[in-house]
PDB file of C-alpha atoms in Angstrom:
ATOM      1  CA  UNK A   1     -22.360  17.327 -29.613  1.00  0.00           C
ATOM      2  CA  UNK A   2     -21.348  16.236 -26.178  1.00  0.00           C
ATOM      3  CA  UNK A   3     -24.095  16.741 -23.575  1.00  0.00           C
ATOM      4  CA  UNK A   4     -23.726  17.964 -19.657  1.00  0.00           C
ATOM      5  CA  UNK A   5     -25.894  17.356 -17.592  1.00  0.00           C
ATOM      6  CA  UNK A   6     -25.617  19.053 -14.258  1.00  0.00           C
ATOM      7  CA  UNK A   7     -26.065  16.438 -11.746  1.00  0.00           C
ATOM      8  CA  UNK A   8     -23.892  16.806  -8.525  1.00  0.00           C
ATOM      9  CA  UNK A   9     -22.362  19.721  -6.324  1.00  0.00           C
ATOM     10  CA  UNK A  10     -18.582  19.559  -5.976  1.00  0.00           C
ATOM     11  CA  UNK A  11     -15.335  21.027  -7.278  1.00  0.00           C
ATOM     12  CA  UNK A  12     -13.525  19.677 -10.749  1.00  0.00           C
ATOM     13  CA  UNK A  13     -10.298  18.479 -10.180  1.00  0.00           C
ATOM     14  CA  UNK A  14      -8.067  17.098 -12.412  1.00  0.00           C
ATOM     15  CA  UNK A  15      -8.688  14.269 -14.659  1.00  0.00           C
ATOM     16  CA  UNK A  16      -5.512  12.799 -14.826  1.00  0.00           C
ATOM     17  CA  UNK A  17      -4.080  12.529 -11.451  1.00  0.00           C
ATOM     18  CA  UNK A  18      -4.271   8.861  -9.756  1.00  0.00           C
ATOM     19  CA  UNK A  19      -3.447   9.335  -6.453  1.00  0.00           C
ATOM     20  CA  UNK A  20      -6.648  11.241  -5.514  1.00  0.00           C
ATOM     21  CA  UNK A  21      -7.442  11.420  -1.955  1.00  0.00           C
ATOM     22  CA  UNK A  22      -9.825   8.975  -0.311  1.00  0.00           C
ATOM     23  CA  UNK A  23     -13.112   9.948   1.207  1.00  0.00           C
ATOM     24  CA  UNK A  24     -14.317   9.511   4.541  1.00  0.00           C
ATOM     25  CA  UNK A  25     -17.922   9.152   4.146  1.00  0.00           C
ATOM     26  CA  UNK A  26     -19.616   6.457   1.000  1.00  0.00           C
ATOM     27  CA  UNK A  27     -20.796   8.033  -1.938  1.00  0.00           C
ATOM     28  CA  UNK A  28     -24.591   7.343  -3.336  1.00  0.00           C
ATOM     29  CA  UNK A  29     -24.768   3.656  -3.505  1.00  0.00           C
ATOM     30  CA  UNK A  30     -25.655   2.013  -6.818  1.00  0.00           C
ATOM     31  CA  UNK A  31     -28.807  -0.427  -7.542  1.00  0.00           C
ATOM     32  CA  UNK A  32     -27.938  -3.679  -7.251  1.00  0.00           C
ATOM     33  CA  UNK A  33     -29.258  -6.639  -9.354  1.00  0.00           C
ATOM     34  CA  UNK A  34     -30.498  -9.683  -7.640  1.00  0.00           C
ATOM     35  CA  UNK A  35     -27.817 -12.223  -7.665  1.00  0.00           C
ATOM     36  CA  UNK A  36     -28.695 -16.566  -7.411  1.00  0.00           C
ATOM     37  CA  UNK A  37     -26.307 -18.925  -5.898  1.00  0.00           C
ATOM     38  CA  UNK A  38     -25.922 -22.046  -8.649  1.00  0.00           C
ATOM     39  CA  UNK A  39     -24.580 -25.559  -7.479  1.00  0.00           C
ATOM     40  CA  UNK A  40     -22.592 -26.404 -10.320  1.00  0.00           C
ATOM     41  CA  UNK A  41     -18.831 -25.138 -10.931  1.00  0.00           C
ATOM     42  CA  UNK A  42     -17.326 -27.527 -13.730  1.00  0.00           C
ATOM     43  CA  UNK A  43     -14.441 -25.001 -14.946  1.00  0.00           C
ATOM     44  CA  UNK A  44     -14.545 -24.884 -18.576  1.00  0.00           C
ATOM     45  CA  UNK A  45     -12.126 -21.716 -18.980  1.00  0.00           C
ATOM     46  CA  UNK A  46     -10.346 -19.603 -16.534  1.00  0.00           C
ATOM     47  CA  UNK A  47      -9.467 -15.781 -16.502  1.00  0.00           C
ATOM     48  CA  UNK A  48      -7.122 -14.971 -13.319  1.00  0.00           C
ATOM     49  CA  UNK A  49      -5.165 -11.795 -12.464  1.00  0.00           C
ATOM     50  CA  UNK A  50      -2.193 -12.379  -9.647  1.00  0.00           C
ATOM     51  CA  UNK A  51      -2.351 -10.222  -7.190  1.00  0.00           C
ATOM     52  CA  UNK A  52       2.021 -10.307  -7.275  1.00  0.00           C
ATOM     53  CA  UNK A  53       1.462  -8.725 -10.483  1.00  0.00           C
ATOM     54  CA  UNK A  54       0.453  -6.305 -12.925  1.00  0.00           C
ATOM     55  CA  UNK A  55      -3.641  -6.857 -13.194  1.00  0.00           C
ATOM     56  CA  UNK A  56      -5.446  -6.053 -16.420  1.00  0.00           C
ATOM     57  CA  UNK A  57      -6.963  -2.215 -17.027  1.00  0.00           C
ATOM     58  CA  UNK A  58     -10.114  -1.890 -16.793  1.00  0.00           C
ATOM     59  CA  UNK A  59     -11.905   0.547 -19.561  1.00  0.00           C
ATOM     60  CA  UNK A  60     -15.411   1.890 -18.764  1.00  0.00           C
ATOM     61  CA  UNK A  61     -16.507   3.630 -21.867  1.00  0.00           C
ATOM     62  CA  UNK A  62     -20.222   5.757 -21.086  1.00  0.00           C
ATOM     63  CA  UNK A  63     -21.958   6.194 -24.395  1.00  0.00           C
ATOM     64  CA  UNK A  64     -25.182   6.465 -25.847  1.00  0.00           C
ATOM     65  CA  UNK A  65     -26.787   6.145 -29.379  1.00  0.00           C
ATOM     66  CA  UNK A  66     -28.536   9.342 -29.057  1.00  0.00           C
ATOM     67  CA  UNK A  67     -25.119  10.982 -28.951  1.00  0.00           C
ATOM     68  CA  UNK A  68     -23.409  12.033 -32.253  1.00  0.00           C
ATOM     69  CA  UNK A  69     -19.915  12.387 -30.800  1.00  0.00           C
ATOM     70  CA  UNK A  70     -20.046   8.702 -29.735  1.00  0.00           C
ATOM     71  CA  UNK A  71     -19.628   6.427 -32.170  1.00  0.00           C
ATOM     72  CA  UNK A  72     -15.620   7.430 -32.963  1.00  0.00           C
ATOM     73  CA  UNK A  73     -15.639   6.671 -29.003  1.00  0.00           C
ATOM     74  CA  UNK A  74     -17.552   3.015 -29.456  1.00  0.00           C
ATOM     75  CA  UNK A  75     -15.071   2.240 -32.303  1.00  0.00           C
ATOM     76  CA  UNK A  76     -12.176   3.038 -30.474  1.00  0.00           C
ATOM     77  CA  UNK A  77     -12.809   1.363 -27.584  1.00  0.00           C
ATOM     78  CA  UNK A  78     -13.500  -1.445 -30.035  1.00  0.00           C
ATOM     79  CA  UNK A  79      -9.892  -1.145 -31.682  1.00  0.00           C
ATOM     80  CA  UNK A  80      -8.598  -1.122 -28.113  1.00  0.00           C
ATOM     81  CA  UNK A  81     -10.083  -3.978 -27.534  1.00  0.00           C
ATOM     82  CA  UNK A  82      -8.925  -6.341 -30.131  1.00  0.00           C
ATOM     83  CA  UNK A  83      -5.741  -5.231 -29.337  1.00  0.00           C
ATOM     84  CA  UNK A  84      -4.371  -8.693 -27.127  1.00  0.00           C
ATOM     85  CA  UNK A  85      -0.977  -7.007 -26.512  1.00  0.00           C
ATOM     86  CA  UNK A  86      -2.542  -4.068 -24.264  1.00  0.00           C
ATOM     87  CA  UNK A  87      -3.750  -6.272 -21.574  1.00  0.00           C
ATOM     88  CA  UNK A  88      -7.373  -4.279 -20.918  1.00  0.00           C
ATOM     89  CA  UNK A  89     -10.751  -4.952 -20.044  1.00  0.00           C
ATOM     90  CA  UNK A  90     -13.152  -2.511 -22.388  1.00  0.00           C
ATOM     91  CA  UNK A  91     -16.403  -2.699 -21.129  1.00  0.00           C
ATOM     92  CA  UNK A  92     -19.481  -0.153 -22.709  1.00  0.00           C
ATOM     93  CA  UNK A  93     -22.565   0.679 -20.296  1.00  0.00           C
ATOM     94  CA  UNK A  94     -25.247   2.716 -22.728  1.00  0.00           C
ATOM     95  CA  UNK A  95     -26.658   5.534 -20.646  1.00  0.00           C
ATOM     96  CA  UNK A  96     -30.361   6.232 -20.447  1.00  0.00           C
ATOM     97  CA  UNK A  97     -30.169  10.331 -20.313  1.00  0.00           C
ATOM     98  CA  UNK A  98     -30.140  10.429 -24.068  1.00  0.00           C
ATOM     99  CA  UNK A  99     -33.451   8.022 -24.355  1.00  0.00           C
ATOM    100  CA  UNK A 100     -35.619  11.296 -24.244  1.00  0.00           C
ATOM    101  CA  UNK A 101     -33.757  13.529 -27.224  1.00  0.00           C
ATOM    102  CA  UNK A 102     -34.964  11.391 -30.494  1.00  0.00           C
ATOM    103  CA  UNK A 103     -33.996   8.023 -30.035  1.00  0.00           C
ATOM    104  CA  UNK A 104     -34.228   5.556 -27.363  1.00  0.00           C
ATOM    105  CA  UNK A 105     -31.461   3.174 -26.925  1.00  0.00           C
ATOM    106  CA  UNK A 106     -32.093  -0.837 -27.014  1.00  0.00           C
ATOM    107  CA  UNK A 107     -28.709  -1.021 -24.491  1.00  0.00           C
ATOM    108  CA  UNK A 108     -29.129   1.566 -22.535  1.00  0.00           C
ATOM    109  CA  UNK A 109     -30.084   1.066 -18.625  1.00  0.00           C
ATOM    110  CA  UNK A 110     -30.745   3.265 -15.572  1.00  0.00           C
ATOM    111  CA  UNK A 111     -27.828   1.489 -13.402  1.00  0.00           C
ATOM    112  CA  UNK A 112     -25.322   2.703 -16.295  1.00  0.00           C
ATOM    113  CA  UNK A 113     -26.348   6.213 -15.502  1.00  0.00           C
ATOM    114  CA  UNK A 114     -25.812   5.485 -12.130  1.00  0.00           C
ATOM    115  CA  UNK A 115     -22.912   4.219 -12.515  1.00  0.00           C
ATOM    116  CA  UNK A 116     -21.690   6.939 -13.907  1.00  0.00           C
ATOM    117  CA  UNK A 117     -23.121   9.380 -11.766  1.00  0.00           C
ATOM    118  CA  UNK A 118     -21.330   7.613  -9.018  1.00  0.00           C
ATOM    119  CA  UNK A 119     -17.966   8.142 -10.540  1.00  0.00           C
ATOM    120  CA  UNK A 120     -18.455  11.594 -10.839  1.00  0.00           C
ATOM    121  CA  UNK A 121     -19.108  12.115  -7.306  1.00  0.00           C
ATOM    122  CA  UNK A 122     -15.643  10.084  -6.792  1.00  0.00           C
ATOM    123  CA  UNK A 123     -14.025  12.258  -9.144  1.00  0.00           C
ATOM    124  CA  UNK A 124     -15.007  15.101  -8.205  1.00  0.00           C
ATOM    125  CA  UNK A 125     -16.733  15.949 -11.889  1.00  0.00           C
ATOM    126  CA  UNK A 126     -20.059  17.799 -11.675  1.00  0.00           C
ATOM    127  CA  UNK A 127     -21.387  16.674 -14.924  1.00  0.00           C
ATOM    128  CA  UNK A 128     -22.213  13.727 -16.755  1.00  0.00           C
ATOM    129  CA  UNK A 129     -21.490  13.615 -20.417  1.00  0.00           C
ATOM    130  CA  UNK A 130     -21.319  11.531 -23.208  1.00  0.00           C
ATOM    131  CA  UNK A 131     -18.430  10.340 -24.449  1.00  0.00           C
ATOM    132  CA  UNK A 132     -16.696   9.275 -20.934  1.00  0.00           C
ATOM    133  CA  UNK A 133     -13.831   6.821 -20.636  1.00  0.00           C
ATOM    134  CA  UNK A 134     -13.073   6.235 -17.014  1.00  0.00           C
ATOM    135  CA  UNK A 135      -9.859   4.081 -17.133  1.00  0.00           C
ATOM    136  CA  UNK A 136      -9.451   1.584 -13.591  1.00  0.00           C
ATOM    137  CA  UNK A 137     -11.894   3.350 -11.496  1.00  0.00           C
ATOM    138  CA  UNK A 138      -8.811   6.463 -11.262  1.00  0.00           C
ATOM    139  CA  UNK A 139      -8.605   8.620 -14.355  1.00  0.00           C
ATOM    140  CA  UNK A 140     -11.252   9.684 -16.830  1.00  0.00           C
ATOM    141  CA  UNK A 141     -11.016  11.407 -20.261  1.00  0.00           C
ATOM    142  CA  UNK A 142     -13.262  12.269 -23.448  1.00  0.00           C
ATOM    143  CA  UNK A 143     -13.796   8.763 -24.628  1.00  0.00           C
ATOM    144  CA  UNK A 144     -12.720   9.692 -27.778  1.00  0.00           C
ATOM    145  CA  UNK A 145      -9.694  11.333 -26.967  1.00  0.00           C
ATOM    146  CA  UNK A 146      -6.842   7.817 -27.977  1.00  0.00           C
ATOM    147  CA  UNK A 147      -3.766   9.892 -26.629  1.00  0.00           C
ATOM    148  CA  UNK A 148      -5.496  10.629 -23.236  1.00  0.00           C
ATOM    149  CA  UNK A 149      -6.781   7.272 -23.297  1.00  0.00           C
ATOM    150  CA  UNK A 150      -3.149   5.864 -23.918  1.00  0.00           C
ATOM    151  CA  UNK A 151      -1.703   7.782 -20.875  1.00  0.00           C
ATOM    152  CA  UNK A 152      -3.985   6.950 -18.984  1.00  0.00           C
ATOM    153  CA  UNK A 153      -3.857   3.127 -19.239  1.00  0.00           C
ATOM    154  CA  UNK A 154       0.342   3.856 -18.847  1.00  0.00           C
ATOM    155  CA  UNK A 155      -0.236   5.256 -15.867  1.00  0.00           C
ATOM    156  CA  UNK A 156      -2.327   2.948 -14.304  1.00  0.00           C
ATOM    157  CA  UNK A 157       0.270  -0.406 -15.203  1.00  0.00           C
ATOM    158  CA  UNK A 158       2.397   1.715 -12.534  1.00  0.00           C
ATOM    159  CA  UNK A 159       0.354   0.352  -9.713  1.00  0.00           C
ATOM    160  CA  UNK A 160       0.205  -3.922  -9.126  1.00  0.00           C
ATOM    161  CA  UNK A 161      -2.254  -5.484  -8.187  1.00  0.00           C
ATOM    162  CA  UNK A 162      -3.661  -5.821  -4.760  1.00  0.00           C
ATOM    163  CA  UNK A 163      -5.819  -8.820  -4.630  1.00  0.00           C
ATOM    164  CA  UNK A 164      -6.139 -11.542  -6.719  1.00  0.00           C
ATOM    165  CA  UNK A 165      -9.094 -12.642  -8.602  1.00  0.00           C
ATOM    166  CA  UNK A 166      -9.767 -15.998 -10.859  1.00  0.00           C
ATOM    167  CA  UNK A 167     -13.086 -16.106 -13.184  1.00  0.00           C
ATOM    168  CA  UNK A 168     -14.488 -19.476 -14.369  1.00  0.00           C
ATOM    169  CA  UNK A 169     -17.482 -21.090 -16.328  1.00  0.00           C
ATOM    170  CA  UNK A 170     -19.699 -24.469 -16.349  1.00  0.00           C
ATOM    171  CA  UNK A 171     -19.713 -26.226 -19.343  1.00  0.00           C
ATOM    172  CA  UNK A 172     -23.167 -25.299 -19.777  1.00  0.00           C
ATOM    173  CA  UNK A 173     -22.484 -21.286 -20.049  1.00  0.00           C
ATOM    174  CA  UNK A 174     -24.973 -21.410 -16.964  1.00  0.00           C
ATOM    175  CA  UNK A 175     -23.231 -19.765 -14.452  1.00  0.00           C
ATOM    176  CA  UNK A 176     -19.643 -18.624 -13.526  1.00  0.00           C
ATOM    177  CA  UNK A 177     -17.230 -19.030 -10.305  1.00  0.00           C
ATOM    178  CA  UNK A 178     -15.474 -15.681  -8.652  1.00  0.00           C
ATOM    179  CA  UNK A 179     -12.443 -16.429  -6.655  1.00  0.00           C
ATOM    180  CA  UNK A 180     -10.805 -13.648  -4.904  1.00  0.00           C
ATOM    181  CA  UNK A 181      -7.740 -13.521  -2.427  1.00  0.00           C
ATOM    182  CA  UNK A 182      -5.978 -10.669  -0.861  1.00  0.00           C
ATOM    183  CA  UNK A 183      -2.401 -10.641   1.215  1.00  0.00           C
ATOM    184  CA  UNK A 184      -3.134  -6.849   2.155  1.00  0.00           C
ATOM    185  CA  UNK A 185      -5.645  -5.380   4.066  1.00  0.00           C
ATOM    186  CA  UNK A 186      -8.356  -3.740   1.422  1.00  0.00           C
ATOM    187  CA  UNK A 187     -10.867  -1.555   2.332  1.00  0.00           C
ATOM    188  CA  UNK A 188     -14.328  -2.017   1.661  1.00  0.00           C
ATOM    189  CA  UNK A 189     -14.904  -2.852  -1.577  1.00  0.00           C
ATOM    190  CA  UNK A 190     -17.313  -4.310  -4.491  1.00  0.00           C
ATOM    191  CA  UNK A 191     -17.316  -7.458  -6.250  1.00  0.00           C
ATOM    192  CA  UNK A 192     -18.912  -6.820  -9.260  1.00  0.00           C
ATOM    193  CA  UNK A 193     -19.768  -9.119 -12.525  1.00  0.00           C
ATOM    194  CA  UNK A 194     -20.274  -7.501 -16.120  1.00  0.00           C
ATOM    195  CA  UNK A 195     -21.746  -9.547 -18.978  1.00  0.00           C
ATOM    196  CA  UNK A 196     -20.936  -8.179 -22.163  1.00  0.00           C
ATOM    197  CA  UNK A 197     -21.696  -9.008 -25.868  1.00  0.00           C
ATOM    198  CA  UNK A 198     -19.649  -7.796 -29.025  1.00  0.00           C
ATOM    199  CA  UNK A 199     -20.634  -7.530 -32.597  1.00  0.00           C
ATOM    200  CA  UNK A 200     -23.849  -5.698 -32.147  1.00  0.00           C
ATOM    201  CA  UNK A 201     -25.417  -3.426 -34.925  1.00  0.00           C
ATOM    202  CA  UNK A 202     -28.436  -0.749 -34.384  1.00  0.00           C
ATOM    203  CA  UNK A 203     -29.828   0.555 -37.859  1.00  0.00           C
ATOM    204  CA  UNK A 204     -30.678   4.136 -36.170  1.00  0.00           C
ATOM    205  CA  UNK A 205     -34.042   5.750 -36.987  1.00  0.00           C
ATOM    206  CA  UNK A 206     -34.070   9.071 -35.599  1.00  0.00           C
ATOM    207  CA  UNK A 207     -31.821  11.640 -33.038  1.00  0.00           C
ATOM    208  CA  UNK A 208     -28.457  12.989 -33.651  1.00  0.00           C
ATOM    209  CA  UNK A 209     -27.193   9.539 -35.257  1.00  0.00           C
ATOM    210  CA  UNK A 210     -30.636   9.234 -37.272  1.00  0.00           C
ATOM    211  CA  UNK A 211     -29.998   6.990 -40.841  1.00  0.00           C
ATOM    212  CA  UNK A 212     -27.119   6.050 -39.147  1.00  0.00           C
ATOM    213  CA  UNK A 213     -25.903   2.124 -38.899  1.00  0.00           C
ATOM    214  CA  UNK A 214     -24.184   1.430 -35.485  1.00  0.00           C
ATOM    215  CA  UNK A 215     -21.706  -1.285 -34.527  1.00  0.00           C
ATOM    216  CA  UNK A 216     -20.710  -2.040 -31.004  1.00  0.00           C
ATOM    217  CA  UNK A 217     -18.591  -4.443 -28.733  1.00  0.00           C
ATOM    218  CA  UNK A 218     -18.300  -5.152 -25.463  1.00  0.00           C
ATOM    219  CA  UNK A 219     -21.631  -3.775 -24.629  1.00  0.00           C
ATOM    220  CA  UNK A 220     -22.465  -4.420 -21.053  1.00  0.00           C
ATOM    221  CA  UNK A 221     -26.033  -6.069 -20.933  1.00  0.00           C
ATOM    222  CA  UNK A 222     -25.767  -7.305 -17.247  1.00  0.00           C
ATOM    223  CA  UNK A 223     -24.277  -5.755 -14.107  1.00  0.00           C
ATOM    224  CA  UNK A 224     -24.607  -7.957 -11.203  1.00  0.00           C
ATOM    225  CA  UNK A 225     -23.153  -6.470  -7.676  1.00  0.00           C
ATOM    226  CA  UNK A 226     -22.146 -10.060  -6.407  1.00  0.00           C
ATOM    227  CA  UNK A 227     -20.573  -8.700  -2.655  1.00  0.00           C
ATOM    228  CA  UNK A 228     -18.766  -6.467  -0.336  1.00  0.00           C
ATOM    229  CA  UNK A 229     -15.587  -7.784   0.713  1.00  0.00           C
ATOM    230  CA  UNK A 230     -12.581  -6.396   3.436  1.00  0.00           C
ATOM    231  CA  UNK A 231      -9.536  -7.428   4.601  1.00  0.00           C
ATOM    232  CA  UNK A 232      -7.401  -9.685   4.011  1.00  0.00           C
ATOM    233  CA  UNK A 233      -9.003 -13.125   3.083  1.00  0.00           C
ATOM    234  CA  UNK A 234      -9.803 -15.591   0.500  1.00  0.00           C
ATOM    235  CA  UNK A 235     -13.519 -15.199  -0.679  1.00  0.00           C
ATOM    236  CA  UNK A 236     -15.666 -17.288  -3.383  1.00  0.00           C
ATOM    237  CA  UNK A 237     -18.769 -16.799  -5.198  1.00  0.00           C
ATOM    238  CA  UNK A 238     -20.917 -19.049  -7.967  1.00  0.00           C
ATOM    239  CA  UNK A 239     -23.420 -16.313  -9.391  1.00  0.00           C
ATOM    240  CA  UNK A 240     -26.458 -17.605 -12.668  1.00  0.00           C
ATOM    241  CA  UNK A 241     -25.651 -16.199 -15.624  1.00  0.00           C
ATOM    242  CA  UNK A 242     -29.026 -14.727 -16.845  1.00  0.00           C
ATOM    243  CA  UNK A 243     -28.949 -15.208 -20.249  1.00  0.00           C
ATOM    244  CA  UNK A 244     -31.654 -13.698 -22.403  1.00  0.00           C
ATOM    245  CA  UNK A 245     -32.957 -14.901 -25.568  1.00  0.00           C
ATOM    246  CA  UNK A 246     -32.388 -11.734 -27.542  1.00  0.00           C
ATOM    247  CA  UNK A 247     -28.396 -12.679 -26.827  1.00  0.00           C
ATOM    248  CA  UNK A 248     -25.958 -13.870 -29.067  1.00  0.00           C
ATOM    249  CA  UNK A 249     -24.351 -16.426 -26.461  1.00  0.00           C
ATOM    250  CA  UNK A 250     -20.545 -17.147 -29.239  1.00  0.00           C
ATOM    251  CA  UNK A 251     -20.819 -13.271 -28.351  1.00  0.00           C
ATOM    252  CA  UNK A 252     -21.626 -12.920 -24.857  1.00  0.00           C
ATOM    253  CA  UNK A 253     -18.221 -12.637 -22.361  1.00  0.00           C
ATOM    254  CA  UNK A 254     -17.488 -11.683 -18.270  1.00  0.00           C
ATOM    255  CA  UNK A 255     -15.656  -9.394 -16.527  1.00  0.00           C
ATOM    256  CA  UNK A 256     -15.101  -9.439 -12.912  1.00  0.00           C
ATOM    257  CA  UNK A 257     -13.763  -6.754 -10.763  1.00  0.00           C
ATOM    258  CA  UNK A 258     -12.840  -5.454  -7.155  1.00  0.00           C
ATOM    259  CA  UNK A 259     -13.367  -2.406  -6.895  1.00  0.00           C
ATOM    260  CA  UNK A 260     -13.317  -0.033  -3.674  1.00  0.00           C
ATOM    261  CA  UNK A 261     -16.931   1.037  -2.407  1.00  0.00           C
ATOM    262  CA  UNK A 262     -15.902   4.739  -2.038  1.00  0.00           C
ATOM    263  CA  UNK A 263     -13.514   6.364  -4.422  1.00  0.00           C
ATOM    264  CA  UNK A 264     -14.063   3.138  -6.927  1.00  0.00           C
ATOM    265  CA  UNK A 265     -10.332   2.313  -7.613  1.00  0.00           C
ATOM    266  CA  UNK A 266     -10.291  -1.305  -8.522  1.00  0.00           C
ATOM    267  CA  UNK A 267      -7.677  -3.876  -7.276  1.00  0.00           C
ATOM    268  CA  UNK A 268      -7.416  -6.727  -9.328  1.00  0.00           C
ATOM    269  CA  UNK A 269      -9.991  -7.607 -12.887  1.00  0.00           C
ATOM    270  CA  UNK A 270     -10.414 -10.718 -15.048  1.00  0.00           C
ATOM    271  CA  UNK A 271     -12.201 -11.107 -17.761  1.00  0.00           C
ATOM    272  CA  UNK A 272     -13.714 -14.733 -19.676  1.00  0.00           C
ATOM    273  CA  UNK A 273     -15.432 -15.845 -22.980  1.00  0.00           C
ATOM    274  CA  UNK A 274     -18.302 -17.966 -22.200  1.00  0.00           C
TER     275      UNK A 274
END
């Protein structure tokens, strides 16, 4: 079963179009999570994306353990994934709606719903559901649905880059270096860090997927607004990686991404293994 919940006022327009047109006032800001400046920056490895070039695709998969249709979304995201020649960025945020039908979620967070909710007012959408693949900020399809997704991710290679962005980690997986640069003028727009793990596994108890056992990847357990940038400029940023104990740090990876504060396309994306 797919769930809607009714959560914003506006008109549905198409999923699939990219060139959607821009708003003029911001849309509902989302929560922000404190962010520490670290003094060390000993590169260990580096993720960049060129900014003369075609950038990597970001895939934002919504999904929820409460939610029977989701798991054929979780493994195809996960498929997508391990895919090297496709060039993408699959990141899963576990929504917190579902927490209150049967079975609460150990990945779920409020900020993911917010997240979502904000795309939705971007897009135009007035629902939130479960599975939802939103596909560089632009498009946004069942996340289920592999042909949709497919087109999707075609579509968006048609547009380069338009800033640059280089990721990089200590040697002691304690915190991580962004480095953007821009030769056009952007608009306002959100740095944002993701720290993800893979090979997760929930042994479900109850809910739609109850006696079920789960697998994930790419689960997002950290979303860390790091700035607002404009303009054309070079910009750099050394954010803590809070690592918690219940992690699995061979797991644990980072994405970062620019992405424009109002209708949330995103210029450039890199992505590291810690």
């Amino acid at each position: 079963m797919i769930i809607k919940i009714f959560t914003v006022i506006g008109v549905i327009s198409s999923a699939l179009v990219w060139a959607l047109s821009r708003y003029t006032s911001p849309q509902p800001a989302e929560n922000e999570s404190p962010v520490n400046v670290a003094a060390v920056n000993v590169s260990s490895s580096v993720s960049r994306t060129d900014n003369k070039g075609s950038l990597p695709i970001v895939i934002e998969l919504f999904t929820s353990e409460g939610c029977s249709s989701c798991p054929s979304a979780d493994e195809l995201l996960s498929e997508l994934g391990m895919k090297g020649d496709l060039n993408i960025i699959p990141l899963a945020y576990h929504v917190d709606y579902w927490d209150y039908i049967g079975w609460k979620d150990p990945f779920a967070q409020k900020i993911f719903t917010e997240r979502q909710n904000a795309y939705a007012n971007a897009l135009s959408l007035n629902t939130l559901y479960t599975p939802q693949t939103v596909i560089h900020g632009r498009l946004e399809c069942v996340g289920s649905n592999r042909e949709r997704i497919k087109e999707a991710i075609a579509t968006a290679r048609n547009h380069p880059a338009m800033a640059g962005i280089t990721l990089s980690g200590n040697e002691a997986r304690s915190a991580i270096t962004v480095d953007a640069i821009s030769d056009v003028e952007l608009p306002r727009s959100d740095v944002w860090v993701a720290l993800f793990e893979n090979d997760l596994t929930t042994s479900v108890k109850r809910g739609e997927n109850g006696g079920r056992q789960l697998h994930h990847d790419y689960v997002v357990r950290k979303l860390i607004h790091v700035s607002e940038i404009s303009g054309k400029k070079k910009w750099n940023s050394t954010v803590d990686i809070p690592i918690d104990k219940n992690w699995n740090l061979k797991n644990i990876g980072a994405a970062a991404f620019i992405q424009d504060s109002f209708d949330k396309t995103i210029y450039a994306a890199a992505s590291l293994k810690l």
